[in-house]
mmCIF file of C-alpha atoms in Angstrom:
data_model
loop_
_atom_site.group_PDB
_atom_site.id
_atom_site.type_symbol
_atom_site.label_atom_id
_atom_site.label_comp_id
_atom_site.label_asym_id
_atom_site.label_seq_id
_atom_site.Cartn_x
_atom_site.Cartn_y
_atom_site.Cartn_z
ATOM 1 C CA MET A 17 123.918 107.990 153.092
ATOM 2 C CA GLN A 18 125.089 109.335 149.776
ATOM 3 C CA ILE A 19 128.687 109.847 150.935
ATOM 4 C CA SER A 20 128.835 106.375 152.434
ATOM 5 C CA GLY A 21 127.521 104.715 149.272
ATOM 6 C CA THR A 22 125.713 102.119 151.365
ATOM 7 C CA ASP A 23 122.157 100.850 151.610
ATOM 8 C CA VAL A 24 121.294 100.641 155.299
ATOM 9 C CA LEU A 25 117.859 99.217 154.565
ATOM 10 C CA LYS A 26 119.557 95.925 153.760
ATOM 11 C CA CYS A 27 120.635 95.588 157.421
ATOM 12 C CA MET A 28 118.895 92.763 159.292
ATOM 13 C CA SER A 29 120.352 93.773 162.676
ATOM 14 C CA CYS A 30 122.333 90.586 163.247
ATOM 15 C CA GLY A 31 125.099 92.484 165.074
ATOM 16 C CA ARG A 32 127.953 90.594 163.483
ATOM 17 C CA CYS A 33 129.688 93.877 162.586
ATOM 18 C CA SER A 34 129.928 94.976 166.198
ATOM 19 C CA ALA A 35 130.844 91.508 167.431
ATOM 20 C CA SER A 36 133.781 91.520 164.996
ATOM 21 C CA CYS A 37 134.872 95.075 165.770
ATOM 22 C CA PRO A 38 138.259 95.496 167.520
ATOM 23 C CA HIS A 39 136.448 97.938 169.823
ATOM 24 C CA SER A 40 133.777 95.465 170.922
ATOM 25 C CA GLY A 41 133.928 95.377 174.693
ATOM 26 C CA ASP A 42 135.034 98.998 175.005
ATOM 27 C CA ALA A 43 132.555 100.849 177.190
ATOM 28 C CA MET A 44 130.426 103.795 176.061
ATOM 29 C CA GLN A 45 130.970 103.472 172.333
ATOM 30 C CA THR A 46 128.538 103.822 169.496
ATOM 31 C CA MET A 47 129.277 100.529 167.788
ATOM 32 C CA PRO A 48 129.037 99.769 164.042
ATOM 33 C CA HIS A 49 125.540 98.212 164.230
ATOM 34 C CA GLN A 50 124.310 101.370 165.984
ATOM 35 C CA PHE A 51 125.779 103.520 163.232
ATOM 36 C CA VAL A 52 123.721 101.566 160.737
ATOM 37 C CA ALA A 53 120.579 101.840 162.887
ATOM 38 C CA LEU A 54 121.027 105.587 163.484
ATOM 39 C CA LEU A 55 121.441 106.247 159.789
ATOM 40 C CA LYS A 56 118.379 104.142 159.061
ATOM 41 C CA ARG A 57 116.390 106.353 161.435
ATOM 42 C CA GLY A 58 117.950 109.530 160.041
ATOM 43 C CA GLU A 59 119.529 110.521 163.356
ATOM 44 C CA VAL A 60 122.580 112.023 161.721
ATOM 45 C CA GLU A 61 123.559 114.324 164.636
ATOM 46 C CA LYS A 62 124.076 111.302 166.861
ATOM 47 C CA LEU A 63 126.428 109.901 164.233
ATOM 48 C CA THR A 64 128.453 113.035 163.776
ATOM 49 C CA SER A 65 128.793 113.634 167.530
ATOM 50 C CA SER A 66 129.996 110.105 168.269
ATOM 51 C CA ASP A 67 133.512 109.603 169.542
ATOM 52 C CA PHE A 68 133.652 106.395 167.525
ATOM 53 C CA LEU A 69 134.438 108.472 164.435
ATOM 54 C CA TRP A 70 137.976 108.774 165.785
ATOM 55 C CA LYS A 71 138.175 105.204 167.041
ATOM 56 C CA CYS A 72 137.287 103.288 163.891
ATOM 57 C CA LEU A 73 140.452 101.779 162.423
ATOM 58 C CA SER A 74 139.075 101.021 158.960
ATOM 59 C CA CYS A 75 140.178 97.425 159.430
ATOM 60 C CA PHE A 76 137.176 96.358 157.309
ATOM 61 C CA THR A 77 136.302 93.378 159.487
ATOM 62 C CA CYS A 78 132.689 94.612 159.717
ATOM 63 C CA VAL A 79 132.585 95.040 155.934
ATOM 64 C CA GLU A 80 134.051 91.595 155.366
ATOM 65 C CA ARG A 81 131.691 89.790 157.712
ATOM 66 C CA CYS A 82 128.405 91.583 157.015
ATOM 67 C CA PRO A 83 126.077 88.981 155.473
ATOM 68 C CA ARG A 84 124.089 91.732 153.722
ATOM 69 C CA GLY A 85 126.888 93.835 152.250
ATOM 70 C CA VAL A 86 126.037 96.964 154.269
ATOM 71 C CA LYS A 87 129.597 98.295 154.849
ATOM 72 C CA PRO A 88 129.341 99.858 158.341
ATOM 73 C CA ALA A 89 132.916 101.250 158.084
ATOM 74 C CA ALA A 90 131.826 103.376 155.118
ATOM 75 C CA ILE A 91 129.037 104.901 157.239
ATOM 76 C CA VAL A 92 131.508 105.785 159.987
ATOM 77 C CA GLU A 93 133.755 107.315 157.325
ATOM 78 C CA ALA A 94 130.866 109.316 155.834
ATOM 79 C CA ALA A 95 130.035 110.761 159.268
ATOM 80 C CA ARG A 96 133.708 111.551 159.848
ATOM 81 C CA LEU A 97 133.934 113.301 156.480
ATOM 82 C CA MET A 98 130.834 115.354 157.302
ATOM 83 C CA VAL A 99 132.450 116.527 160.527
ATOM 84 C CA ILE A 100 135.876 117.393 159.165
ATOM 85 C CA ARG A 101 134.469 119.048 156.063
ATOM 86 C CA GLN A 102 132.161 121.224 158.154
ATOM 87 C CA GLN A 103 134.559 122.175 160.892
ATOM 88 C CA GLY A 104 137.221 122.891 158.283
ATOM 89 C CA GLU A 105 140.002 121.913 160.592
ATOM 90 C CA ALA A 106 141.830 118.763 161.545
ATOM 91 C CA HIS A 107 141.238 116.382 164.445
ATOM 92 C CA ILE A 108 144.935 116.826 165.182
ATOM 93 C CA SER A 109 146.874 120.090 165.154
ATOM 94 C CA ALA A 110 150.320 120.472 163.611
ATOM 95 C CA GLY A 111 151.704 121.578 166.976
ATOM 96 C CA GLU A 112 150.717 118.295 168.611
ATOM 97 C CA ILE A 113 152.620 116.124 166.172
ATOM 98 C CA PRO A 114 156.350 116.569 166.997
ATOM 99 C CA GLU A 115 156.088 115.175 170.509
ATOM 100 C CA LEU A 116 154.193 112.141 169.241
ATOM 101 C CA LEU A 117 156.989 111.111 166.885
ATOM 102 C CA ASP A 118 159.749 108.594 167.461
ATOM 103 C CA PRO A 119 162.627 107.445 165.231
ATOM 104 C CA GLU A 120 160.923 104.224 164.144
ATOM 105 C CA LEU A 121 157.669 105.843 163.088
ATOM 106 C CA PRO A 122 156.917 105.037 159.431
ATOM 107 C CA GLN A 123 155.818 107.675 156.913
ATOM 108 C CA GLN A 124 152.779 105.513 156.279
ATOM 109 C CA LEU A 125 151.460 106.357 159.748
ATOM 110 C CA LEU A 126 151.687 110.111 159.244
ATOM 111 C CA VAL A 127 150.120 109.941 155.800
ATOM 112 C CA SER A 128 147.283 107.820 157.220
ATOM 113 C CA VAL A 129 146.728 110.280 160.047
ATOM 114 C CA PHE A 130 146.581 113.211 157.625
ATOM 115 C CA ARG A 131 143.979 111.339 155.591
ATOM 116 C CA LYS A 132 141.864 110.326 158.559
ATOM 117 C CA TYR A 133 142.034 113.412 160.746
ATOM 118 C CA LYS A 134 141.545 116.142 158.173
ATOM 119 C CA ALA A 135 139.541 116.781 155.027
ATOM 120 C CA MET B 27 159.939 88.787 133.266
ATOM 121 C CA ILE B 28 159.636 92.480 134.031
ATOM 122 C CA PHE B 29 156.987 94.015 136.299
ATOM 123 C CA SER B 30 156.273 97.671 136.876
ATOM 124 C CA TYR B 31 157.032 98.439 140.496
ATOM 125 C CA TYR B 32 155.478 100.881 142.946
ATOM 126 C CA PRO B 33 157.651 101.186 146.100
ATOM 127 C CA GLY B 34 155.579 103.793 147.972
ATOM 128 C CA CYS B 35 156.652 106.375 150.538
ATOM 129 C CA THR B 36 157.722 104.145 153.401
ATOM 130 C CA LEU B 37 159.731 101.690 151.289
ATOM 131 C CA SER B 38 161.680 104.634 149.942
ATOM 132 C CA THR B 39 162.552 105.839 153.424
ATOM 133 C CA LYS B 40 161.992 104.023 156.718
ATOM 134 C CA ALA B 41 161.529 100.577 155.166
ATOM 135 C CA LYS B 42 164.288 100.802 152.575
ATOM 136 C CA GLU B 43 165.536 97.369 153.583
ATOM 137 C CA MET B 44 162.252 95.817 152.401
ATOM 138 C CA ASP B 45 162.743 97.441 149.005
ATOM 139 C CA ASN B 46 166.386 96.281 148.774
ATOM 140 C CA HIS B 47 165.632 92.716 149.761
ATOM 141 C CA ALA B 48 162.678 92.479 147.389
ATOM 142 C CA ARG B 49 164.746 93.622 144.405
ATOM 143 C CA LYS B 50 167.542 91.173 145.226
ATOM 144 C CA CYS B 51 165.111 88.279 145.742
ATOM 145 C CA ALA B 52 163.358 89.095 142.474
ATOM 146 C CA GLU B 53 166.659 88.836 140.636
ATOM 147 C CA VAL B 54 167.377 85.404 142.114
ATOM 148 C CA LEU B 55 163.872 84.259 141.257
ATOM 149 C CA GLY B 56 164.129 85.415 137.652
ATOM 150 C CA PHE B 57 162.027 88.558 137.500
ATOM 151 C CA LYS B 58 162.709 92.260 137.607
ATOM 152 C CA LEU B 59 161.005 95.109 139.446
ATOM 153 C CA GLU B 60 161.160 98.225 137.296
ATOM 154 C CA GLU B 61 160.234 101.278 139.323
ATOM 155 C CA ILE B 62 157.679 103.484 137.577
ATOM 156 C CA GLU B 63 158.808 107.057 137.023
ATOM 157 C CA ASP B 64 157.525 109.983 139.054
ATOM 158 C CA TRP B 65 155.204 107.926 141.220
ATOM 159 C CA GLN B 66 153.362 109.777 143.951
ATOM 160 C CA CYS B 67 152.364 108.623 147.437
ATOM 161 C CA CYS B 68 149.125 106.624 147.265
ATOM 162 C CA GLY B 69 147.771 108.288 150.406
ATOM 163 C CA ALA B 70 148.119 105.141 152.559
ATOM 164 C CA VAL B 71 144.396 105.059 153.310
ATOM 165 C CA TYR B 72 141.824 104.201 150.682
ATOM 166 C CA PRO B 73 139.333 107.102 150.399
ATOM 167 C CA LEU B 74 136.091 105.426 151.484
ATOM 168 C CA GLY B 75 133.730 108.308 150.773
ATOM 169 C CA ALA B 76 131.729 107.711 147.601
ATOM 170 C CA ASP B 77 132.273 111.357 146.607
ATOM 171 C CA GLU B 78 136.057 111.400 146.999
ATOM 172 C CA VAL B 79 137.932 111.773 143.718
ATOM 173 C CA ALA B 80 141.008 114.000 144.042
ATOM 174 C CA SER B 81 142.542 111.794 146.721
ATOM 175 C CA LYS B 82 142.520 108.866 144.277
ATOM 176 C CA LEU B 83 144.409 110.702 141.533
ATOM 177 C CA SER B 84 147.914 109.747 142.656
ATOM 178 C CA ALA B 85 147.034 106.054 142.576
ATOM 179 C CA VAL B 86 145.401 106.419 139.157
ATOM 180 C CA ARG B 87 148.559 108.036 137.766
ATOM 181 C CA SER B 88 150.655 105.050 138.799
ATOM 182 C CA LEU B 89 148.121 102.552 137.491
ATOM 183 C CA HIS B 90 147.993 104.490 134.233
ATOM 184 C CA ALA B 91 151.808 104.558 133.980
ATOM 185 C CA ALA B 92 151.963 100.768 134.328
ATOM 186 C CA ARG B 93 149.323 100.303 131.636
ATOM 187 C CA GLU B 94 151.299 102.521 129.271
ATOM 188 C CA LYS B 95 154.233 100.143 129.739
ATOM 189 C CA GLY B 96 151.907 97.191 129.247
ATOM 190 C CA ARG B 97 152.945 95.653 132.539
ATOM 191 C CA GLU B 98 151.461 94.402 135.762
ATOM 192 C CA LEU B 99 151.998 96.719 138.735
ATOM 193 C CA VAL B 100 153.742 95.113 141.702
ATOM 194 C CA THR B 101 153.914 96.553 145.191
ATOM 195 C CA LEU B 102 155.008 95.313 148.629
ATOM 196 C CA CYS B 103 153.541 97.609 151.242
ATOM 197 C CA SER B 104 150.126 96.393 152.407
ATOM 198 C CA ALA B 105 148.700 99.908 152.393
ATOM 199 C CA CYS B 106 149.894 100.682 148.853
ATOM 200 C CA TYR B 107 148.531 97.362 147.647
ATOM 201 C CA HIS B 108 145.181 98.065 149.300
ATOM 202 C CA VAL B 109 144.838 101.571 147.863
ATOM 203 C CA LEU B 110 146.065 100.712 144.352
ATOM 204 C CA LYS B 111 143.844 97.680 144.075
ATOM 205 C CA ARG B 112 140.694 99.400 145.309
ATOM 206 C CA VAL B 113 141.212 102.520 143.219
ATOM 207 C CA ASN B 114 141.829 100.268 140.225
ATOM 208 C CA GLU B 115 138.478 98.612 140.869
ATOM 209 C CA ASP B 116 136.781 102.041 141.120
ATOM 210 C CA MET B 117 138.238 102.980 137.746
ATOM 211 C CA ARG B 118 136.178 100.316 135.976
ATOM 212 C CA ASP B 119 133.172 102.575 136.497
ATOM 213 C CA LYS B 120 132.480 104.798 133.472
ATOM 214 C CA ALA B 121 131.296 107.779 135.529
ATOM 215 C CA MET B 122 134.460 107.620 137.635
ATOM 216 C CA GLN B 123 136.630 107.518 134.499
ATOM 217 C CA LYS B 124 134.929 110.647 133.255
ATOM 218 C CA THR B 125 135.346 112.493 136.557
ATOM 219 C CA ILE B 126 139.029 111.573 136.837
ATOM 220 C CA HIS B 127 139.535 112.760 133.269
ATOM 221 C CA THR B 128 138.012 116.105 134.256
ATOM 222 C CA TYR B 129 140.587 116.469 137.016
ATOM 223 C CA ASP B 130 143.524 115.416 134.828
ATOM 224 C CA ASP B 131 142.923 115.135 131.096
ATOM 225 C CA THR B 132 146.097 113.135 130.511
ATOM 226 C CA LEU B 133 144.397 110.222 132.268
ATOM 227 C CA ASN B 134 142.242 107.957 130.137
ATOM 228 C CA TYR B 135 142.216 104.992 132.404
ATOM 229 C CA GLY B 136 139.666 102.225 132.854
ATOM 230 C CA GLY B 137 141.184 99.862 135.404
ATOM 231 C CA GLU B 138 143.159 97.787 132.859
ATOM 232 C CA THR B 139 146.305 97.280 134.956
ATOM 233 C CA LYS B 140 146.654 94.137 136.996
ATOM 234 C CA VAL B 141 147.746 95.034 140.537
ATOM 235 C CA LEU B 142 149.870 92.384 142.210
ATOM 236 C CA HIS B 143 151.393 92.042 145.615
ATOM 237 C CA PHE B 144 154.962 90.694 145.586
ATOM 238 C CA MET B 145 153.589 87.577 147.306
ATOM 239 C CA GLU B 146 151.176 87.018 144.439
ATOM 240 C CA VAL B 147 154.123 87.111 142.044
ATOM 241 C CA LEU B 148 155.713 84.347 144.130
ATOM 242 C CA ARG B 149 152.501 82.314 144.116
ATOM 243 C CA GLU B 150 151.311 82.849 140.554
ATOM 244 C CA TYR B 151 154.374 83.663 138.454
ATOM 245 C CA VAL B 152 157.290 81.981 140.247
ATOM 246 C CA GLY B 153 155.495 79.184 142.107
ATOM 247 C CA PHE B 154 156.308 77.948 145.604
ATOM 248 C CA ASP B 155 157.896 74.749 144.218
ATOM 249 C CA LYS B 156 160.345 76.789 142.185
ATOM 250 C CA LEU B 157 160.971 79.022 145.205
ATOM 251 C CA LYS B 158 161.825 75.939 147.242
ATOM 252 C CA GLU B 159 164.425 74.919 144.664
ATOM 253 C CA LYS B 160 166.119 78.310 144.947
ATOM 254 C CA VAL B 161 166.554 78.162 148.720
ATOM 255 C CA VAL B 162 170.213 77.988 149.753
ATOM 256 C CA ASN B 163 169.782 78.553 153.508
ATOM 257 C CA PRO B 164 166.722 76.551 154.594
ATOM 258 C CA LEU B 165 165.121 77.966 157.747
ATOM 259 C CA LYS B 166 165.157 74.575 159.385
ATOM 260 C CA GLY B 167 163.591 74.374 162.834
ATOM 261 C CA ARG B 168 162.682 78.071 162.943
ATOM 262 C CA GLU B 169 159.190 78.552 164.368
ATOM 263 C CA ILE B 170 157.677 81.438 162.430
ATOM 264 C CA GLY B 171 154.221 82.943 162.335
ATOM 265 C CA ALA B 172 152.878 85.178 159.566
ATOM 266 C CA TYR B 173 150.992 88.250 160.676
ATOM 267 C CA TYR B 174 148.688 89.448 157.880
ATOM 268 C CA GLY B 175 146.817 92.374 159.419
ATOM 269 C CA CYS B 176 143.910 93.995 157.576
ATOM 270 C CA MET B 177 144.962 95.675 154.379
ATOM 271 C CA LEU B 178 146.008 92.668 152.321
ATOM 272 C CA LEU B 179 142.877 90.684 153.029
ATOM 273 C CA ARG B 180 139.814 92.873 153.446
ATOM 274 C CA PRO B 181 137.441 93.388 151.785
ATOM 275 C CA SER B 182 138.166 90.087 150.075
ATOM 276 C CA SER B 183 135.623 90.682 147.300
ATOM 277 C CA ILE B 184 137.990 93.348 145.952
ATOM 278 C CA MET B 185 141.387 92.378 147.354
ATOM 279 C CA GLU B 186 141.163 88.721 146.215
ATOM 280 C CA PHE B 187 144.519 88.164 147.905
ATOM 281 C CA ASP B 188 143.643 85.107 149.944
ATOM 282 C CA ASP B 189 140.940 83.620 152.178
ATOM 283 C CA PRO B 190 140.226 86.539 154.584
ATOM 284 C CA GLU B 191 139.573 84.272 157.569
ATOM 285 C CA ASN B 192 142.144 81.568 156.925
ATOM 286 C CA PRO B 193 144.850 82.918 154.631
ATOM 287 C CA GLN B 194 147.652 80.590 153.557
ATOM 288 C CA ILE B 195 149.909 82.468 151.161
ATOM 289 C CA PHE B 196 152.596 83.449 153.695
ATOM 290 C CA GLU B 197 152.412 79.974 155.263
ATOM 291 C CA GLU B 198 153.050 78.478 151.803
ATOM 292 C CA MET B 199 156.098 80.694 151.459
ATOM 293 C CA LEU B 200 157.377 79.752 154.926
ATOM 294 C CA LYS B 201 156.979 76.064 154.079
ATOM 295 C CA ALA B 202 158.922 76.531 150.876
ATOM 296 C CA LEU B 203 161.708 78.220 152.843
ATOM 297 C CA GLY B 204 161.890 75.234 155.176
ATOM 298 C CA ALA B 205 160.574 76.923 158.321
ATOM 299 C CA LYS B 206 158.231 75.414 160.868
ATOM 300 C CA VAL B 207 154.972 77.258 160.220
ATOM 301 C CA VAL B 208 153.016 78.539 163.205
ATOM 302 C CA GLU B 209 149.410 79.503 162.471
ATOM 303 C CA PHE B 210 147.825 81.648 165.145
ATOM 304 C CA PRO B 211 144.177 82.808 165.257
ATOM 305 C CA ARG B 212 144.926 86.519 165.570
ATOM 306 C CA ARG B 213 147.026 86.724 162.429
ATOM 307 C CA ASN B 214 144.324 88.617 160.532
ATOM 308 C CA GLU B 215 143.361 90.982 163.364
ATOM 309 C CA CYS B 216 144.036 94.725 163.285
ATOM 310 C CA CYS B 217 147.220 96.033 164.970
ATOM 311 C CA GLY B 218 145.615 99.384 165.829
ATOM 312 C CA GLY B 219 146.611 101.056 162.572
ATOM 313 C CA TYR B 220 146.959 104.812 162.523
ATOM 314 C CA ILE B 221 145.570 105.415 166.027
ATOM 315 C CA SER B 222 149.035 104.617 167.348
ATOM 316 C CA LEU B 223 149.953 108.265 166.827
ATOM 317 C CA LYS B 224 147.375 109.695 169.208
ATOM 318 C CA GLU B 225 146.114 106.714 171.186
ATOM 319 C CA LYS B 226 149.230 104.733 171.853
ATOM 320 C CA GLN B 227 147.730 102.745 174.689
ATOM 321 C CA LYS B 228 144.917 101.255 172.609
ATOM 322 C CA SER B 229 147.169 100.231 169.732
ATOM 323 C CA GLN B 230 149.709 98.738 172.114
ATOM 324 C CA GLU B 231 146.946 96.741 173.769
ATOM 325 C CA MET B 232 145.805 95.407 170.414
ATOM 326 C CA ALA B 233 149.305 94.598 169.226
ATOM 327 C CA GLY B 234 150.070 93.008 172.583
ATOM 328 C CA GLU B 235 147.141 90.612 172.164
ATOM 329 C CA ILE B 236 148.404 89.619 168.730
ATOM 330 C CA VAL B 237 151.918 88.901 170.001
ATOM 331 C CA ALA B 238 150.628 87.028 173.075
ATOM 332 C CA ASN B 239 148.470 84.871 170.836
ATOM 333 C CA ALA B 240 151.372 84.147 168.466
ATOM 334 C CA HIS B 241 153.642 83.222 171.373
ATOM 335 C CA LYS B 242 151.005 80.975 172.890
ATOM 336 C CA CYS B 243 150.808 79.084 169.616
ATOM 337 C CA GLY B 244 154.562 78.639 169.572
ATOM 338 C CA ALA B 245 155.838 81.363 167.266
ATOM 339 C CA LYS B 246 159.331 82.612 168.054
ATOM 340 C CA GLU B 247 159.475 85.005 165.096
ATOM 341 C CA LEU B 248 156.844 86.967 163.183
ATOM 342 C CA ILE B 249 156.786 88.315 159.646
ATOM 343 C CA THR B 250 154.712 91.088 158.084
ATOM 344 C CA ALA B 251 154.375 93.033 154.830
ATOM 345 C CA CYS B 252 153.089 96.231 156.427
ATOM 346 C CA PRO B 253 155.337 98.998 157.837
ATOM 347 C CA LEU B 254 152.574 100.221 160.145
ATOM 348 C CA CYS B 255 151.908 96.708 161.474
ATOM 349 C CA LEU B 256 155.628 96.338 162.071
ATOM 350 C CA TYR B 257 155.805 99.638 163.932
ATOM 351 C CA ASN B 258 152.822 98.838 166.159
ATOM 352 C CA VAL B 259 153.654 95.205 166.845
ATOM 353 C CA ALA B 260 157.346 95.879 167.481
ATOM 354 C CA LYS B 261 156.326 98.020 170.481
ATOM 355 C CA THR B 262 155.526 94.776 172.291
ATOM 356 C CA PRO B 263 158.613 93.298 173.971
ATOM 357 C CA ASP B 264 159.947 90.092 172.372
ATOM 358 C CA SER B 265 157.652 90.419 169.371
ATOM 359 C CA ASN B 266 160.628 89.639 167.126
ATOM 360 C CA ILE B 267 158.762 90.885 164.073
ATOM 361 C CA TYR B 268 160.356 91.873 160.768
ATOM 362 C CA TYR B 269 159.549 92.162 157.090
ATOM 363 C CA PHE B 270 158.901 88.932 155.196
ATOM 364 C CA THR B 271 161.438 90.062 152.608
ATOM 365 C CA LYS B 272 164.242 89.828 155.178
ATOM 366 C CA LEU B 273 163.470 86.163 155.733
ATOM 367 C CA LEU B 274 163.131 85.517 152.023
ATOM 368 C CA ALA B 275 166.462 87.197 151.316
ATOM 369 C CA GLU B 276 168.137 85.181 154.061
ATOM 370 C CA ALA B 277 166.821 81.883 152.695
ATOM 371 C CA LEU B 278 167.774 82.804 149.135
ATOM 372 C CA GLY B 279 171.263 83.812 150.238
ATOM 373 C CA VAL B 280 170.989 87.493 149.391
ATOM 374 C CA GLY B 281 170.356 88.900 152.862
ATOM 375 C CA SER B 282 172.853 91.437 154.074
#
């Protein structure tokens, strides 16, 4: 909760964050409202083991639309930081990268990936 | 009028045309973009963790450099704008100032610089009426939609760029250039962002929905300010998306 800088107790469980999420409708995901609920209950392992850590796009739609200012994206980010700081390695390996590149790919994408997939 | 200018990594490489067009347009419109010296990459993603400091240093250095010149800091890339503006906001906090100073004691910075997107310069310093007067090639009959994406708009409490749900700034520009403006509901939806490296299918799905929506509303061309949005959206056939600066340069008669 400290890393996320949020106050989950403000959440009134309206679900607007998950309804706005680009991943709403994707099956078997821990959605933003569940991240908030899990943190509220202190079930941190469920947060850090969720695949959603690598799905969240940081588009900030949940942050924008939350009527209580809870910032679900920051909770996802905090859980992601906990994982990458503890495992000490990246979610992507250097060897994987070359075959994923194409001539149009902007530097911005690689820099973003380095920020999001490693500590 | 002179503004300090932060091009960022992609505008210095893959999106060099956006940088070129912006400088030429600025000249026509009566202002100058003066690149700050020794700028470093902003990191492209704003560090969301409340305990992250080192990853904000590069942005602070650029903000600090602009303040030393006594100028506003202008940027074009959506990601750079997002990072610079949010880090600038963080720097108004006394504890953060102290911590940053511990990392780099040449930095005594308290968020004084005004961060502006090139579009804000058009809106607030040039004015869309004046822009209209400068148009030599009106984009008559061209049906164009503006794709905003995420970074410029959200979170609006900090970005203060435009209405996050119904932005109008690019539409105002398109009107001034004489185009037929096409507003489409998905213009502020995410393109898939950085997941397009590893999860190409998901980002292509998302971008595909944006393009389909724009086409349905009648857009024949799309403009953006974000190199990553451009990359993701351009994967969809017939997206016909390009940087807004290309259109601006064309209308102002300085396109190549």
